[in-house]
Amino acid sequence: MKMAHMKEKFLSDLKKLKEQKNGEELKEALHLIRKRLDDPNVLSGEVILNMLFCFRDIQEYNTMIQLVEDLRNVPTAKKYLNSYIMFLYAFALNRRKQEGDRERALNVCIDALKIVSRNLIIT
């Protein structure tokens, strides 16, 4: 299977889950489909973003945080962690409200803004 086809299949499957399931059933299905992100042929910024949106929609903030933190530890995945994904990560930290989360969220936003600013100056 070609890489582009695998990503499209993943996104299609994700869309079907959102349309056909809800509540606890959707939560379980999303956790299962997340395991497919271990395949580097599936991984892309669009896929990560859509996963984060799905977890956000069901208020799974811990899972959003864990997903981004897991990807930060995968050298080939770091290139997909753009400022938009980092802002969603900060959003999840802010919503989770554990000790230190708000400060971490603020620092993530500041770092993401620095990267965006640098890119604007370069282009």
Coordinates of N, CA and C in Angstrom, one line a residue:
M1 N 0.8 -1.2 0.0 CA 0.0 0.0 0.0 C 0.9 1.2 0.0
K2 N 0.6 2.2 -0.8 CA 1.4 3.4 -0.9 C 1.1 4.3 0.3
M3 N 2.1 5.1 0.6 CA 2.1 5.9 1.8 C 0.9 6.9 1.8
A4 N 0.6 7.5 0.7 CA -0.5 8.5 0.6 C -1.8 7.8 0.7
H5 N -1.9 6.5 0.2 CA -3.1 5.8 0.3 C -3.4 5.4 1.8
M6 N -2.3 5.0 2.5 CA -2.5 4.7 3.9 C -3.0 5.8 4.7
K7 N -2.5 7.0 4.5 CA -2.9 8.2 5.2 C -4.4 8.5 4.9
E8 N -4.7 8.4 3.6 CA -6.1 8.7 3.2 C -7.1 7.6 3.8
K9 N -6.6 6.4 3.9 CA -7.4 5.3 4.5 C -7.6 5.6 6.0
F10 N -6.5 6.0 6.7 CA -6.6 6.3 8.1 C -7.6 7.5 8.3
L11 N -7.5 8.5 7.5 CA -8.4 9.7 7.7 C -9.9 9.3 7.4
S12 N -10.1 8.4 6.4 CA -11.4 7.9 6.1 C -12.0 7.1 7.2
D13 N -11.2 6.2 7.8 CA -11.6 5.4 8.9 C -11.9 6.3 10.1
L14 N -11.1 7.3 10.3 CA -11.3 8.2 11.4 C -12.7 9.0 11.3
K15 N -12.9 9.4 10.1 CA -14.2 10.1 9.8 C -15.4 9.2 10.0
K16 N -15.3 7.9 9.6 CA -16.4 6.9 9.8 C -16.6 6.7 11.3
L17 N -15.5 6.7 12.1 CA -15.7 6.5 13.5 C -16.5 7.6 14.1
K18 N -16.1 8.9 13.7 CA -16.8 10.0 14.2 C -18.3 10.1 13.9
E19 N -18.6 9.5 12.7 CA -20.0 9.5 12.2 C -20.8 8.4 12.8
Q20 N -20.2 7.3 13.1 CA -20.9 6.1 13.5 C -20.9 5.8 15.0
K21 N -20.1 6.4 15.7 CA -20.0 6.1 17.1 C -20.1 7.3 18.0
N22 N -20.4 7.1 19.2 CA -20.4 8.3 20.2 C -20.1 7.7 21.6
G23 N -19.9 8.7 22.5 CA -19.7 8.3 23.9 C -18.6 7.4 24.1
E24 N -18.8 6.5 25.0 CA -17.7 5.6 25.4 C -17.2 4.7 24.2
E25 N -18.1 4.3 23.3 CA -17.8 3.5 22.2 C -16.8 4.3 21.2
L26 N -17.0 5.6 21.1 CA -16.1 6.4 20.2 C -14.8 6.5 20.9
K27 N -14.8 6.8 22.2 CA -13.6 6.9 23.0 C -12.7 5.6 22.8
E28 N -13.3 4.5 23.0 CA -12.5 3.2 22.8 C -12.0 3.0 21.4
A29 N -12.9 3.4 20.4 CA -12.5 3.2 19.0 C -11.3 4.2 18.7
L30 N -11.3 5.4 19.2 CA -10.2 6.3 19.0 C -8.9 5.9 19.6
H31 N -9.0 5.3 20.7 CA -7.8 4.7 21.4 C -7.2 3.6 20.6
L32 N -8.1 2.8 20.0 CA -7.6 1.7 19.1 C -7.0 2.2 17.8
I33 N -7.7 3.2 17.2 CA -7.1 3.7 15.9 C -5.8 4.4 16.1
R34 N -5.6 5.0 17.3 CA -4.4 5.7 17.6 C -3.2 4.8 17.5
K35 N -3.4 3.5 17.7 CA -2.2 2.6 17.6 C -1.7 2.5 16.2
R36 N -2.5 2.8 15.2 CA -2.1 2.8 13.8 C -1.1 3.9 13.5
L37 N -1.0 4.9 14.4 CA 0.0 6.0 14.3 C 1.4 5.5 14.5
D38 N 1.6 4.3 15.0 CA 2.9 3.7 15.1 C 3.6 3.4 13.7
D39 N 2.7 3.4 12.7 CA 3.2 3.1 11.3 C 3.7 4.5 10.7
P40 N 4.9 4.6 10.4 CA 5.4 5.9 9.9 C 4.8 6.3 8.5
N41 N 4.2 5.3 7.8 CA 3.5 5.6 6.6 C 2.2 6.3 6.8
V42 N 1.6 6.2 8.0 CA 0.4 6.8 8.3 C 0.6 8.2 8.8
L43 N 1.7 8.4 9.5 CA 1.9 9.7 10.2 C 2.1 10.9 9.3
S44 N 1.3 11.9 9.6 CA 1.5 13.2 8.9 C 0.9 14.3 9.8
G45 N 1.2 15.5 9.5 CA 0.6 16.6 10.2 C -0.9 16.6 10.2
E46 N -1.5 16.3 9.0 CA -3.0 16.3 8.9 C -3.6 15.2 9.8
V47 N -2.9 14.0 9.8 CA -3.4 12.9 10.6 C -3.4 13.2 12.1
I48 N -2.2 13.8 12.5 CA -2.1 14.2 13.9 C -3.1 15.2 14.3
L49 N -3.3 16.2 13.5 CA -4.3 17.2 13.7 C -5.7 16.7 13.8
N50 N -6.1 15.8 13.0 CA -7.4 15.2 13.0 C -7.6 14.3 14.3
M51 N -6.5 13.6 14.7 CA -6.6 12.8 15.9 C -6.8 13.8 17.1
L52 N -6.1 14.9 17.1 CA -6.2 15.8 18.2 C -7.6 16.4 18.2
F53 N -8.2 16.8 17.1 CA -9.5 17.3 17.0 C -10.5 16.3 17.6
C54 N -10.4 15.0 17.2 CA -11.3 14.0 17.7 C -11.2 13.9 19.2
F55 N -10.0 13.8 19.8 CA -9.8 13.7 21.2 C -10.3 15.0 21.9
R56 N -10.1 16.1 21.3 CA -10.6 17.4 21.9 C -12.2 17.4 21.9
D57 N -12.8 16.9 20.9 CA -14.2 16.9 20.8 C -14.9 16.0 21.9
I58 N -14.2 15.0 22.4 CA -14.7 14.2 23.5 C -14.0 14.5 24.8
Q59 N -13.3 15.6 24.8 CA -12.7 16.2 26.0 C -11.6 15.2 26.6
E60 N -10.9 14.5 25.8 CA -9.9 13.6 26.2 C -8.5 14.3 26.2
Y61 N -8.4 15.3 27.2 CA -7.2 16.1 27.2 C -6.0 15.4 27.6
N62 N -6.1 14.4 28.5 CA -4.9 13.6 28.8 C -4.3 12.9 27.6
T63 N -5.2 12.4 26.8 CA -4.8 11.6 25.6 C -4.2 12.6 24.6
M64 N -4.7 13.8 24.4 CA -4.1 14.8 23.5 C -2.7 15.1 23.9
I65 N -2.5 15.3 25.2 CA -1.2 15.6 25.8 C -0.3 14.4 25.5
Q66 N -0.7 13.2 25.8 CA 0.1 12.0 25.7 C 0.5 11.8 24.2
L67 N -0.4 12.0 23.3 CA -0.1 11.9 21.9 C 1.0 12.8 21.5
V68 N 0.9 14.1 21.8 CA 2.0 15.0 21.4 C 3.3 14.7 22.1
E69 N 3.2 14.3 23.4 CA 4.5 14.0 24.1 C 5.1 12.8 23.5
D70 N 4.3 11.8 23.2 CA 4.8 10.6 22.5 C 5.5 10.9 21.2
L71 N 4.9 11.8 20.4 CA 5.4 12.1 19.1 C 6.7 13.0 19.3
R72 N 6.8 13.7 20.3 CA 8.0 14.5 20.6 C 9.2 13.6 20.8
N73 N 9.0 12.4 21.2 CA 10.1 11.4 21.5 C 10.4 10.5 20.3
V74 N 9.7 10.7 19.2 CA 10.0 10.0 17.9 C 10.7 10.9 16.9
P75 N 11.9 10.7 16.7 CA 12.7 11.6 15.8 C 12.0 11.9 14.4
T76 N 11.4 10.8 13.8 CA 10.8 11.0 12.5 C 9.5 11.8 12.6
A77 N 8.9 11.9 13.8 CA 7.6 12.5 13.9 C 7.7 14.0 14.3
K78 N 8.9 14.4 14.8 CA 9.0 15.8 15.3 C 8.7 16.8 14.2
K79 N 9.0 16.4 12.9 CA 8.8 17.4 11.8 C 7.3 17.7 11.6
Y80 N 6.4 16.9 12.2 CA 5.0 17.2 12.0 C 4.4 18.0 13.1
L81 N 5.2 18.3 14.1 CA 4.7 19.0 15.3 C 4.8 20.5 15.0
N82 N 3.9 21.0 14.2 CA 3.9 22.4 13.8 C 3.2 23.3 14.9
S83 N 3.2 24.6 14.7 CA 2.7 25.5 15.7 C 1.2 25.2 16.0
Y84 N 0.4 24.9 15.0 CA -1.0 24.6 15.2 C -1.2 23.4 16.1
I85 N -0.4 22.4 15.9 CA -0.5 21.2 16.8 C 0.0 21.6 18.2
M86 N 1.0 22.4 18.3 CA 1.5 22.8 19.6 C 0.5 23.7 20.3
F87 N -0.3 24.5 19.6 CA -1.3 25.3 20.2 C -2.5 24.4 20.8
L88 N -2.8 23.3 20.0 CA -3.8 22.3 20.5 C -3.2 21.6 21.8
Y89 N -2.0 21.3 21.8 CA -1.3 20.7 22.9 C -1.4 21.7 24.1
A90 N -1.2 22.9 23.9 CA -1.3 23.9 25.0 C -2.7 24.0 25.5
F91 N -3.7 24.0 24.5 CA -5.1 24.0 24.9 C -5.4 22.8 25.8
A92 N -4.9 21.7 25.4 CA -5.2 20.5 26.3 C -4.6 20.6 27.7
L93 N -3.4 21.1 27.7 CA -2.7 21.4 29.0 C -3.6 22.3 29.9
N94 N -4.0 23.4 29.2 CA -4.8 24.4 30.0 C -6.2 23.8 30.5
R95 N -6.8 22.9 29.7 CA -8.1 22.3 30.0 C -7.9 21.2 31.1
R96 N -6.8 20.5 31.1 CA -6.5 19.4 32.0 C -6.4 20.0 33.4
K97 N -5.8 21.1 33.6 CA -5.7 21.8 34.9 C -5.0 21.1 36.0
Q98 N -4.0 20.3 35.6 CA -3.2 19.7 36.7 C -2.1 20.7 37.1
E99 N -1.5 20.5 38.2 CA -0.5 21.4 38.7 C 0.6 21.6 37.7
G100 N 0.9 22.9 37.4 CA 1.9 23.2 36.4 C 1.5 23.2 35.0
D101 N 0.3 22.8 34.7 CA -0.2 22.7 33.3 C -0.4 24.0 32.6
R102 N -0.9 25.0 33.4 CA -1.1 26.3 32.8 C 0.2 27.0 32.4
E103 N 1.2 26.9 33.3 CA 2.5 27.4 33.0 C 3.1 26.7 31.8
R104 N 3.0 25.4 31.7 CA 3.5 24.7 30.6 C 2.8 25.1 29.3
A105 N 1.5 25.3 29.4 CA 0.7 25.7 28.2 C 1.2 27.1 27.7
L106 N 1.4 28.0 28.7 CA 1.9 29.3 28.3 C 3.3 29.2 27.6
N107 N 4.1 28.4 28.2 CA 5.5 28.3 27.6 C 5.4 27.7 26.2
V108 N 4.5 26.7 26.0 CA 4.4 26.0 24.7 C 3.9 27.1 23.7
C109 N 2.9 27.9 24.1 CA 2.4 29.0 23.2 C 3.5 30.0 22.8
I110 N 4.3 30.4 23.8 CA 5.4 31.4 23.6 C 6.4 30.8 22.6
D111 N 6.8 29.5 22.8 CA 7.7 28.9 21.9 C 7.2 28.7 20.5
A112 N 5.9 28.4 20.4 CA 5.3 28.2 19.1 C 5.2 29.6 18.4
L113 N 4.9 30.6 19.1 CA 4.9 32.0 18.5 C 6.3 32.4 18.1
K114 N 7.3 32.1 18.8 CA 8.7 32.4 18.4 C 9.0 31.7 17.1
I115 N 8.6 30.5 16.9 CA 8.9 29.7 15.7 C 8.1 30.3 14.5
V116 N 6.9 30.7 14.7 CA 6.1 31.3 13.7 C 6.7 32.6 13.3
S117 N 7.1 33.4 14.3 CA 7.7 34.7 14.0 C 9.0 34.6 13.2
R118 N 9.8 33.6 13.6 CA 11.0 33.4 12.8 C 10.7 33.0 11.4
N119 N 9.7 32.2 11.2 CA 9.4 31.7 9.8 C 8.8 32.9 9.0
L120 N 8.1 33.8 9.6 CA 7.6 35.0 8.9 C 8.7 35.9 8.5
I121 N 9.7 36.0 9.3 CA 10.8 36.9 9.0 C 11.6 36.3 7.8
I122 N 11.8 35.0 7.8 CA 12.6 34.3 6.8 C 11.9 34.4 5.5
T123 N 10.6 34.2 5.4 CA 9.9 34.2 4.1 C 9.5 35.5 3.6

